[in-house]
PDB file of C-alpha atoms and ligand atoms in Angstrom:
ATOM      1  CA  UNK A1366      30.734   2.201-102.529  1.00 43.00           C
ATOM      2  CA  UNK A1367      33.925   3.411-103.683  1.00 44.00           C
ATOM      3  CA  UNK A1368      35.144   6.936-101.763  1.00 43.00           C
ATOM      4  CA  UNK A1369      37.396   8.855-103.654  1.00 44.00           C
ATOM      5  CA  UNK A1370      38.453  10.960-100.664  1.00 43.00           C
ATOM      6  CA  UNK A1371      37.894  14.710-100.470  1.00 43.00           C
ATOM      7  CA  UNK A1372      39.362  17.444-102.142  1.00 42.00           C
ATOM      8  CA  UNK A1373      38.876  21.662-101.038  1.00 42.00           C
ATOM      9  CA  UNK A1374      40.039  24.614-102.900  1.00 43.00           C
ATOM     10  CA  UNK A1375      42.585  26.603-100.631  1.00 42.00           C
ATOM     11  CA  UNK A1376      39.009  29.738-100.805  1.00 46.00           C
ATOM     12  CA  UNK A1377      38.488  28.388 -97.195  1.00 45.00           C
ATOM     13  CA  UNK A1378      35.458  29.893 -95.715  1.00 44.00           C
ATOM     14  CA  UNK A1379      34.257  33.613 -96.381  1.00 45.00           C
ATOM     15  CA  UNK A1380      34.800  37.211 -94.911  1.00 49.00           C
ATOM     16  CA  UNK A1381      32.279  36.714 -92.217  1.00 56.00           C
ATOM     17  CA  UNK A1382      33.177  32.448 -91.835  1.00 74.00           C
ATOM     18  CA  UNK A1383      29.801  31.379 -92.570  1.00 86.00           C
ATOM     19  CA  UNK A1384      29.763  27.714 -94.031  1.00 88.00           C
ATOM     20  CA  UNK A1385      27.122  26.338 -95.679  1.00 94.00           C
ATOM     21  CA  UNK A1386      26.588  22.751 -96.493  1.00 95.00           C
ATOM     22  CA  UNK A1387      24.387  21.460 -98.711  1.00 96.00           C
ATOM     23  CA  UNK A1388      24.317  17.374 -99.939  1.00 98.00           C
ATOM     24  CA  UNK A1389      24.160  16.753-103.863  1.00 98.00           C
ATOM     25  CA  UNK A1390      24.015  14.655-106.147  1.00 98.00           C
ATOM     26  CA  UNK A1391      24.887  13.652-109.632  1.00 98.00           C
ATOM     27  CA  UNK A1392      21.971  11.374-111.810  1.00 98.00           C
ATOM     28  CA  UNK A1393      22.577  10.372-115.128  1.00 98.00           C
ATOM     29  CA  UNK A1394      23.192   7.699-117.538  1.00 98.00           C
ATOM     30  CA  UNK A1395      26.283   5.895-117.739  1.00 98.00           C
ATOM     31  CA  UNK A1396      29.296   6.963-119.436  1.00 98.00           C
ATOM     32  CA  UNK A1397      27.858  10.969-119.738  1.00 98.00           C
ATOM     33  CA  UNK A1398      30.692  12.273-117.908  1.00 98.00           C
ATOM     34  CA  UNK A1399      29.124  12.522-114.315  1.00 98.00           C
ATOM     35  CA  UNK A1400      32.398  11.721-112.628  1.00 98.00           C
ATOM     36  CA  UNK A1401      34.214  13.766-115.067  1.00 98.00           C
ATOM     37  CA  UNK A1402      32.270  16.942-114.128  1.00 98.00           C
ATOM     38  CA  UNK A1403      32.993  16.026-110.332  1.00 98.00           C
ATOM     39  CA  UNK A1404      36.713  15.434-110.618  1.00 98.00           C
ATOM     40  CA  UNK A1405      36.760  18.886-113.161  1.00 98.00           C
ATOM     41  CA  UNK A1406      34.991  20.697-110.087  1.00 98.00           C
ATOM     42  CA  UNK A1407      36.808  19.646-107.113  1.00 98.00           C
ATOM     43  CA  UNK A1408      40.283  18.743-108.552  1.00 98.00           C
ATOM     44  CA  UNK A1409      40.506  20.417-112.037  1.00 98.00           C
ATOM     45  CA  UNK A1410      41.729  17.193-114.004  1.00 98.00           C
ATOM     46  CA  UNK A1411      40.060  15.254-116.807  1.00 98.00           C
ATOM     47  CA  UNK A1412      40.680  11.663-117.665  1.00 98.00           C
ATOM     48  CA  UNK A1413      40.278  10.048-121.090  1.00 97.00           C
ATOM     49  CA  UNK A1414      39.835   7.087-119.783  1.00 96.00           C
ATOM     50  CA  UNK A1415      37.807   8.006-116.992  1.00 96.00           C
ATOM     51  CA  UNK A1416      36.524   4.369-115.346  1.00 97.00           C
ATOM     52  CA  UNK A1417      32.918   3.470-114.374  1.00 98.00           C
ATOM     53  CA  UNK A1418      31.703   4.289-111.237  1.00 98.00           C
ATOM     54  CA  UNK A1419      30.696   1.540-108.676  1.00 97.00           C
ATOM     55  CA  UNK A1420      27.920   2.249-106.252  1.00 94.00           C
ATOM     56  CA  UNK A1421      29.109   5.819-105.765  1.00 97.00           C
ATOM     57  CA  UNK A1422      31.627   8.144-104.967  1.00 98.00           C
ATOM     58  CA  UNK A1423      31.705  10.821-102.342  1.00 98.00           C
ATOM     59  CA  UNK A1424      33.734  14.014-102.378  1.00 98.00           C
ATOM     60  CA  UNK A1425      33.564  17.735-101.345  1.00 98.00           C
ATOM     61  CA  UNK A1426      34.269  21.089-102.663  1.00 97.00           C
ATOM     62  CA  UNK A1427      33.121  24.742-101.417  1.00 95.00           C
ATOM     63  CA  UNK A1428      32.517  27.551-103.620  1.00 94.00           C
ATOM     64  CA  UNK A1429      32.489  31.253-102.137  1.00 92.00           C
ATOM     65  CA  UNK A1430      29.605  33.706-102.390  1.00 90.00           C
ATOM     66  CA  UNK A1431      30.624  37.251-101.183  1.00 87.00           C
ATOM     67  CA  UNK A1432      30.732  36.367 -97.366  1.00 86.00           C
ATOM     68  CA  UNK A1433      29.587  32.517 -97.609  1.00 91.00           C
ATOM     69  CA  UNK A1434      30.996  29.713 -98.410  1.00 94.00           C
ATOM     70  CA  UNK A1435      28.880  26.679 -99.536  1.00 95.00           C
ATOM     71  CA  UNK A1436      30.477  23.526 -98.899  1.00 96.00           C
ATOM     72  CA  UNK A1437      28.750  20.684-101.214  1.00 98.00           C
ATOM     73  CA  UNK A1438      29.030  16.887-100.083  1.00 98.00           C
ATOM     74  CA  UNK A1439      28.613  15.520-103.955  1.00 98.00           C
ATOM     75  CA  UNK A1440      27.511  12.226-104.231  1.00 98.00           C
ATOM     76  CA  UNK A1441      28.486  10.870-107.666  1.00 98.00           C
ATOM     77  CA  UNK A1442      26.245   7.701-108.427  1.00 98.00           C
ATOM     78  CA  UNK A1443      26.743   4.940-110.812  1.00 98.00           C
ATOM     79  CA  UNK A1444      24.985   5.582-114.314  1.00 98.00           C
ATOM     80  CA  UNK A1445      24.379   1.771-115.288  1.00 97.00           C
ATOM     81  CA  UNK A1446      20.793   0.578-114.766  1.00 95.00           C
ATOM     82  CA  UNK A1447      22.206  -2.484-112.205  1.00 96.00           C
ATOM     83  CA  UNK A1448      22.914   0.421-109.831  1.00 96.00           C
ATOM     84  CA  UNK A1449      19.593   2.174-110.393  1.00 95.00           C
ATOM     85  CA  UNK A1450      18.008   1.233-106.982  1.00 96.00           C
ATOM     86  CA  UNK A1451      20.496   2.820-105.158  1.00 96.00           C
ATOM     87  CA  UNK A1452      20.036   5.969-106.522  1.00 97.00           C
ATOM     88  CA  UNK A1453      17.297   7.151-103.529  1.00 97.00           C
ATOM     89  CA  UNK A1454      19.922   6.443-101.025  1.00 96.00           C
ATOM     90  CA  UNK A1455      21.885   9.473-102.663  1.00 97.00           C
ATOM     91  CA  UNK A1456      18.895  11.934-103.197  1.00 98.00           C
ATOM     92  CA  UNK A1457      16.890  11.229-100.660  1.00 96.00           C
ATOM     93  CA  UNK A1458      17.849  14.671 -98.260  1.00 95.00           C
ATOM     94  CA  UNK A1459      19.630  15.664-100.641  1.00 98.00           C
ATOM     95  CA  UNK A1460      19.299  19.670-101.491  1.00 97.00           C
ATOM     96  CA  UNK A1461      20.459  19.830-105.094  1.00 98.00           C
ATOM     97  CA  UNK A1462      20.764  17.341-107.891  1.00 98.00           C
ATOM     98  CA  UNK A1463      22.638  17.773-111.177  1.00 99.00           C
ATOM     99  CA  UNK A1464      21.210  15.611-114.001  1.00 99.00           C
ATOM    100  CA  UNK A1465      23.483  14.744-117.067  1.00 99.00           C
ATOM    101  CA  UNK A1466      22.685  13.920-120.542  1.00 99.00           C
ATOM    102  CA  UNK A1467      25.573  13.938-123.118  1.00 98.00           C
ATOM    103  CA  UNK A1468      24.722  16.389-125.820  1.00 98.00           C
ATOM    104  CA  UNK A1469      25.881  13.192-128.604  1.00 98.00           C
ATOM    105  CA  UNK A1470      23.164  10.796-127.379  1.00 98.00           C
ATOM    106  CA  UNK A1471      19.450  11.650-127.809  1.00 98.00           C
ATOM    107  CA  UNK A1472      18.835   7.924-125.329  1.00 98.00           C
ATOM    108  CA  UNK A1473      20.766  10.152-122.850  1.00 98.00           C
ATOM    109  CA  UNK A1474      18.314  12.952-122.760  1.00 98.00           C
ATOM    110  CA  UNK A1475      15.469  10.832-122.748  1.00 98.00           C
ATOM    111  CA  UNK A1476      16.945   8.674-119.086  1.00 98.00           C
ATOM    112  CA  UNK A1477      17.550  12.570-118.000  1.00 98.00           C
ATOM    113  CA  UNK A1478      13.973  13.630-118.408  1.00 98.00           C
ATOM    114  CA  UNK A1479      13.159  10.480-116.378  1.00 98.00           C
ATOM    115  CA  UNK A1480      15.610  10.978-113.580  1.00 98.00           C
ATOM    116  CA  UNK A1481      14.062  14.101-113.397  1.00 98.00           C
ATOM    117  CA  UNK A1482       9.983  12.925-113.477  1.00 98.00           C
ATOM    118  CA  UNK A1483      11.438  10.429-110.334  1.00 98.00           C
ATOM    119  CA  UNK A1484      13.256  13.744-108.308  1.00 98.00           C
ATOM    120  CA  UNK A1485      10.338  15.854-108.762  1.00 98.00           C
ATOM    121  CA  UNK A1486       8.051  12.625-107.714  1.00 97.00           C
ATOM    122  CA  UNK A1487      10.534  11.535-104.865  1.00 97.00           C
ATOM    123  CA  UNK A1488      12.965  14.232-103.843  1.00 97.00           C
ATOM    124  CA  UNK A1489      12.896  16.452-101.205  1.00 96.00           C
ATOM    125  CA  UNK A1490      10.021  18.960-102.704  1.00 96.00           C
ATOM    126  CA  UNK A1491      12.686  22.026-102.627  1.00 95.00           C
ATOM    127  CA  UNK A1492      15.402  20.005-104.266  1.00 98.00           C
ATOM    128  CA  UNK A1493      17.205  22.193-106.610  1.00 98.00           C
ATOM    129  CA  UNK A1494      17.870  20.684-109.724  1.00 98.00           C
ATOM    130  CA  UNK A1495      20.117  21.730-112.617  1.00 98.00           C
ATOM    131  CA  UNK A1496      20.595  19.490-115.962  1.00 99.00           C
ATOM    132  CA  UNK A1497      23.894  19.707-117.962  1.00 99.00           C
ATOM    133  CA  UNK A1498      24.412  18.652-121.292  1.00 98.00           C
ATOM    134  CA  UNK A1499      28.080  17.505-121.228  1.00 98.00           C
ATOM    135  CA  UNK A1500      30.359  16.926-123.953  1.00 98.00           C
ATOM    136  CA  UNK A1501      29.574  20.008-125.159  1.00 98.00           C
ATOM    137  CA  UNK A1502      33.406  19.955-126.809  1.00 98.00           C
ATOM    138  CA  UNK A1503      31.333  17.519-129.578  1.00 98.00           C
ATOM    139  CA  UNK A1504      29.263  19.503-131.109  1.00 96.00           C
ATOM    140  CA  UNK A1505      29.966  18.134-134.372  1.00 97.00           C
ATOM    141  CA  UNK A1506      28.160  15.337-133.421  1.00 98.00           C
ATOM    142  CA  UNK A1507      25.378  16.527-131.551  1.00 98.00           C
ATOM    143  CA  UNK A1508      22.123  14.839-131.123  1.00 98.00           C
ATOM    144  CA  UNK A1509      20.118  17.006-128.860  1.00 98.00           C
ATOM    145  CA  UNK A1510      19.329  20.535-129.899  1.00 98.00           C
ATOM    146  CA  UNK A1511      20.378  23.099-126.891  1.00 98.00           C
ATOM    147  CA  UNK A1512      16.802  24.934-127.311  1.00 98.00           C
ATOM    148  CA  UNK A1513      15.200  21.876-127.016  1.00 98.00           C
ATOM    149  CA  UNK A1514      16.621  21.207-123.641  1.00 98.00           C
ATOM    150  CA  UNK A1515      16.625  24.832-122.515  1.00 98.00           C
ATOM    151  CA  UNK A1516      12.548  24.714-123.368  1.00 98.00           C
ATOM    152  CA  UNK A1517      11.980  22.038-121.177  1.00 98.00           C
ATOM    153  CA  UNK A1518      14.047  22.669-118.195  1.00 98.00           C
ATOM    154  CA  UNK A1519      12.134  25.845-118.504  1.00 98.00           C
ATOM    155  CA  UNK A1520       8.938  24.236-118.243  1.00 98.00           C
ATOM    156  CA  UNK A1521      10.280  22.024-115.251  1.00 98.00           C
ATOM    157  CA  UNK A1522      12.107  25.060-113.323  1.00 98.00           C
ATOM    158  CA  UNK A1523      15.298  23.262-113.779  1.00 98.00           C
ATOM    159  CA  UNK A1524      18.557  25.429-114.101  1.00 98.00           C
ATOM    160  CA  UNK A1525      20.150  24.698-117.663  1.00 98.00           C
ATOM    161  CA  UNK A1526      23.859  24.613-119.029  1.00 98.00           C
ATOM    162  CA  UNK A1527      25.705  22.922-122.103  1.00 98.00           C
ATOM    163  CA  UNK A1528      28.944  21.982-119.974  1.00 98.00           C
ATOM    164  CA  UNK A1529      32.390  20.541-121.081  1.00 98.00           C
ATOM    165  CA  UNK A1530      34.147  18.157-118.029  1.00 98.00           C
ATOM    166  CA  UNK A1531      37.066  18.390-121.078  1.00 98.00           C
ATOM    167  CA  UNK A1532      37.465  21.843-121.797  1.00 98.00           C
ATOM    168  CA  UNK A1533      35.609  23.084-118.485  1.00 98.00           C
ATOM    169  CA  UNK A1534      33.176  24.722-120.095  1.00 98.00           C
ATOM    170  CA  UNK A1535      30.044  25.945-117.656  1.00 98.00           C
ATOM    171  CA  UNK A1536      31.792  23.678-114.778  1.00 98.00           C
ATOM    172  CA  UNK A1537      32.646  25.491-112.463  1.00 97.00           C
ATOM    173  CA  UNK A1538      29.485  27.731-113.009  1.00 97.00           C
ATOM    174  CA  UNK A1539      26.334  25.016-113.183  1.00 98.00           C
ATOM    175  CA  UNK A1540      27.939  24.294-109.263  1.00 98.00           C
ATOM    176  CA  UNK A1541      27.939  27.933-108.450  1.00 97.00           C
ATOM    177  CA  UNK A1542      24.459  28.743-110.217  1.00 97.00           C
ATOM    178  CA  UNK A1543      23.350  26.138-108.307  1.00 97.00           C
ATOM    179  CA  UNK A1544      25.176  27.407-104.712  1.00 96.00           C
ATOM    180  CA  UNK A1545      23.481  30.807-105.576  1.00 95.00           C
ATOM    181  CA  UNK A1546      19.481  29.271-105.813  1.00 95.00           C
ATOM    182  CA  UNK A1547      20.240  27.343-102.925  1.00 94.00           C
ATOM    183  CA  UNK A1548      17.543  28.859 -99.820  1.00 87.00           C
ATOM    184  CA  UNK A1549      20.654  30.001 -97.143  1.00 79.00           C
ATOM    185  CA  UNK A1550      18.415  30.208 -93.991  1.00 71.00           C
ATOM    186  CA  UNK A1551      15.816  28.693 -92.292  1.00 47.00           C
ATOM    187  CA  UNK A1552      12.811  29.837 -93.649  1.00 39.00           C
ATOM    188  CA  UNK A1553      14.065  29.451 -97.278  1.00 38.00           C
ATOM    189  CA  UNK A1554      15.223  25.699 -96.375  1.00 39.00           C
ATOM    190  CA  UNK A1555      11.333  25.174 -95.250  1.00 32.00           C
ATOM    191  CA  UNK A1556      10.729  21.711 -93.669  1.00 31.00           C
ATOM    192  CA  UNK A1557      12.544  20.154 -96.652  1.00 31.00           C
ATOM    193  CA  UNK A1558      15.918  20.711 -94.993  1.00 33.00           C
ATOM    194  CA  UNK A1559      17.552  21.157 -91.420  1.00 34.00           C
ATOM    195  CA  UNK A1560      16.258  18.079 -89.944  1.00 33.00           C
ATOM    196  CA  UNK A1561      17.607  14.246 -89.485  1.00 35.00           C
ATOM    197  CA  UNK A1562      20.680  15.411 -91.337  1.00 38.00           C
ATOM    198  CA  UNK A1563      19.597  16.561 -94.671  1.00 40.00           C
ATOM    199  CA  UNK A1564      19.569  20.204 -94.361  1.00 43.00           C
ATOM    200  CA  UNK A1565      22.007  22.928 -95.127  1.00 47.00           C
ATOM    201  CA  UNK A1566      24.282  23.616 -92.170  1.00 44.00           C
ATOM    202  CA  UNK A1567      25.999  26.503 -90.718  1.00 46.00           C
ATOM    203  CA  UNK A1568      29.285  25.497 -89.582  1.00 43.00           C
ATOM    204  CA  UNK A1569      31.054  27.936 -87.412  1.00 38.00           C
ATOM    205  CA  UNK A1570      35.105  28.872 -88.964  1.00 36.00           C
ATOM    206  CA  UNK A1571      36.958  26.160 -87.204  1.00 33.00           C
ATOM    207  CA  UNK A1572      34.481  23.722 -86.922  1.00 33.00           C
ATOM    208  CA  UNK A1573      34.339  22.952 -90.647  1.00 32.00           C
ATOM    209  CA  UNK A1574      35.759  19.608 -89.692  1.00 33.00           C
ATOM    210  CA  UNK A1575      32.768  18.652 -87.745  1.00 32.00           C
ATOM    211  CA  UNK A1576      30.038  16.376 -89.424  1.00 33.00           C
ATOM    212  CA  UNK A1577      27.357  16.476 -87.119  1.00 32.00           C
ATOM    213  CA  UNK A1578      23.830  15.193 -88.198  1.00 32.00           C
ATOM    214  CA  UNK A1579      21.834  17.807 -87.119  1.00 31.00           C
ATOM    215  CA  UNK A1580      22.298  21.451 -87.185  1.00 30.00           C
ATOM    216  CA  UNK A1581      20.973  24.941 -88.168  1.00 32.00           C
ATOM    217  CA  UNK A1582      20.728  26.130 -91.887  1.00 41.00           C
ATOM    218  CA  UNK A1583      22.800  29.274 -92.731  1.00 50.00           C
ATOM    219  CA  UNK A1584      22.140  32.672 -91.086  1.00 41.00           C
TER     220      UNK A1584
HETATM  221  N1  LIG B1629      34.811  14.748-125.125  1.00 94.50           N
HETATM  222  C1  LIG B1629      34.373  14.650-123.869  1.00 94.50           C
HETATM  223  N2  LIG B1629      34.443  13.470-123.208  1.00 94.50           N
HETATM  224  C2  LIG B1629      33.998  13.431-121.935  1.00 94.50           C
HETATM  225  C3  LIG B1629      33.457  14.559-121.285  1.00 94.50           C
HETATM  226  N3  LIG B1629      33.081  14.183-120.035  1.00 94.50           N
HETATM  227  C4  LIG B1629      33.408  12.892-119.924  1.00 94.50           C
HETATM  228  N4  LIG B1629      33.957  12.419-121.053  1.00 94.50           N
HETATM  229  C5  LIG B1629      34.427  11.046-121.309  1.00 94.50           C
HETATM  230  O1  LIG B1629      33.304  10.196-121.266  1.00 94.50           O
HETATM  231  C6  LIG B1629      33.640   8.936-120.661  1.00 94.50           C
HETATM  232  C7  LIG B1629      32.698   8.640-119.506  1.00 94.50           C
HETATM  233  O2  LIG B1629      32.905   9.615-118.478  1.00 94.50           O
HETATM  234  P1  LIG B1629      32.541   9.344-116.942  1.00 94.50           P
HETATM  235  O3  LIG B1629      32.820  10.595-116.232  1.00 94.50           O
HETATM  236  O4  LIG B1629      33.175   8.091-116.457  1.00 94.50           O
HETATM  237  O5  LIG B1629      30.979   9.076-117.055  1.00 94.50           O
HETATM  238  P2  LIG B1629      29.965   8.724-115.868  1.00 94.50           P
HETATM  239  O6  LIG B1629      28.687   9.418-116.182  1.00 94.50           O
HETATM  240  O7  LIG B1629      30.588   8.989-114.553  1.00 94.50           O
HETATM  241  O8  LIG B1629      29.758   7.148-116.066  1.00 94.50           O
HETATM  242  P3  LIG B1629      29.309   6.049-114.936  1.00 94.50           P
HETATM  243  O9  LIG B1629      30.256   6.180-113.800  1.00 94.50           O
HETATM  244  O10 LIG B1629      29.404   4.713-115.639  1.00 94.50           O
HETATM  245  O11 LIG B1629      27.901   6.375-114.562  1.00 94.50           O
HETATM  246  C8  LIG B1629      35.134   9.039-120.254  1.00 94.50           C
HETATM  247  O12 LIG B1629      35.908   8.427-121.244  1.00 94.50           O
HETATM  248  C9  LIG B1629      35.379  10.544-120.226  1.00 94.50           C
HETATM  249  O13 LIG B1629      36.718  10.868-120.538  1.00 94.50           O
HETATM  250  C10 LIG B1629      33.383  15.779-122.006  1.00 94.50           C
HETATM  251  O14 LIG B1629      32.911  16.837-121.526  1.00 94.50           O
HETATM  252  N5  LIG B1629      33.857  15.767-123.291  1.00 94.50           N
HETATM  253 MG1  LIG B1630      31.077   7.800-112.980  1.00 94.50          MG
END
């Protein structure tokens, strides 16, 4: 597993200092631009020559909603299939999952749709899951018809966007769409989160550098 250390936009927490933290995590084919769309979110660079993950890569970034701030601990996961079994070690607990095609590739789409069949079939059954159709910067050569996705991420209660990791198109707002249909209490987070580690927590201002396993979801 390769960490690519942390990175946190100087937003710190909110008015009232009420952190939430939710665990996500990217699925996708290789080569989509899952790790560009991380290191566009939490550092606001894009490489051309962005190399393939191994394992996975773990970093952190907090958006703010009026008075909360939502802290995610991303996961970014290796697209090739020799890394495929180690994808439920990433989404298992985890609250949200963001599942990449690349708008150029209709094979893309189709390993989407199945990472999503296997969240809905082994996720946590509140998961949150958004699907973004990167490399939305090429849509001279695009292969998969935005309506088409939009209709079935509708039927699957998935939250859609067409994102750029190049141009940072929709980047910054699938995360935040996503921070904003996250449950921020208890009985939102049901019995799906808040226990052995998976749920949201609420970290008091000042304690944001604690990682405890256990904990209460947002108040
Ligand atoms: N034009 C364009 N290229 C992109 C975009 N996002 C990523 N790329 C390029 O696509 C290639 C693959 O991107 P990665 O972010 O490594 O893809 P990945 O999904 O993390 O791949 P794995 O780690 O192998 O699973 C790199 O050369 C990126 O520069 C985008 O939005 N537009
Ligand atoms: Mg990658």
């Amino acid at each position: 597993m390769a960490g690519r250390g942390t990175a946190q936009r100087p937003n710190g927490a909110g008015a009232a200092g009420k952190i939430c933290q939710f665990k996500l995590v990217l699925l996708g084919e290789s080569a989509v631009g899952k790790s560009s769309l991380v290191l566009r979110f939490v550092k606001g660079q894009f490489h051309e020559y962005q190399e393939s993950t191994i394992g996975a890569a773990f970093l952190t970034q907090t958006v703010c909603l009026d008075d909360l701030t939502v802290k995610f601990e991303i996961w970014d996961t290796a697209g090739q299939e020799r890394y495929h079994s180690l994808a439920p070690m990433y989404y298992r607990g985890a609250q949200a999952a963001i599942v990449v095609y690349d708008i150029t590739t209709q094979d893309t789409f189709s390993r989407a749709k199945t990472w999503v069949k296997e969240l809905q079939r082994q996720a946590s059954p509140n998961i949150v899951i958004a699907l973004a159709g990167n490399k939305a910067d090429l849509a001279n050569g695009r292969m998969v018809e935005f309506d088409e996705a939009q209709a079935y991420s509708e039927e699957n209660g998935l939250l859609f966007m067409e994102t750029s990791a190049k141009t940072a198109m929709n980047v910054n707002d699938i995360f935040l769409a996503i921070a904003k249909k996250l449950p921020k209490n208890d009985q939102a987070g049901g019995g799906a989160v808040g226990q052995g580690g998976s749920g949201s927590r609420r970290l008091d201002e000042g304690g944001a550098g604690s990682q405890g396993s256990t904990g209460k979801c947002c108040k």
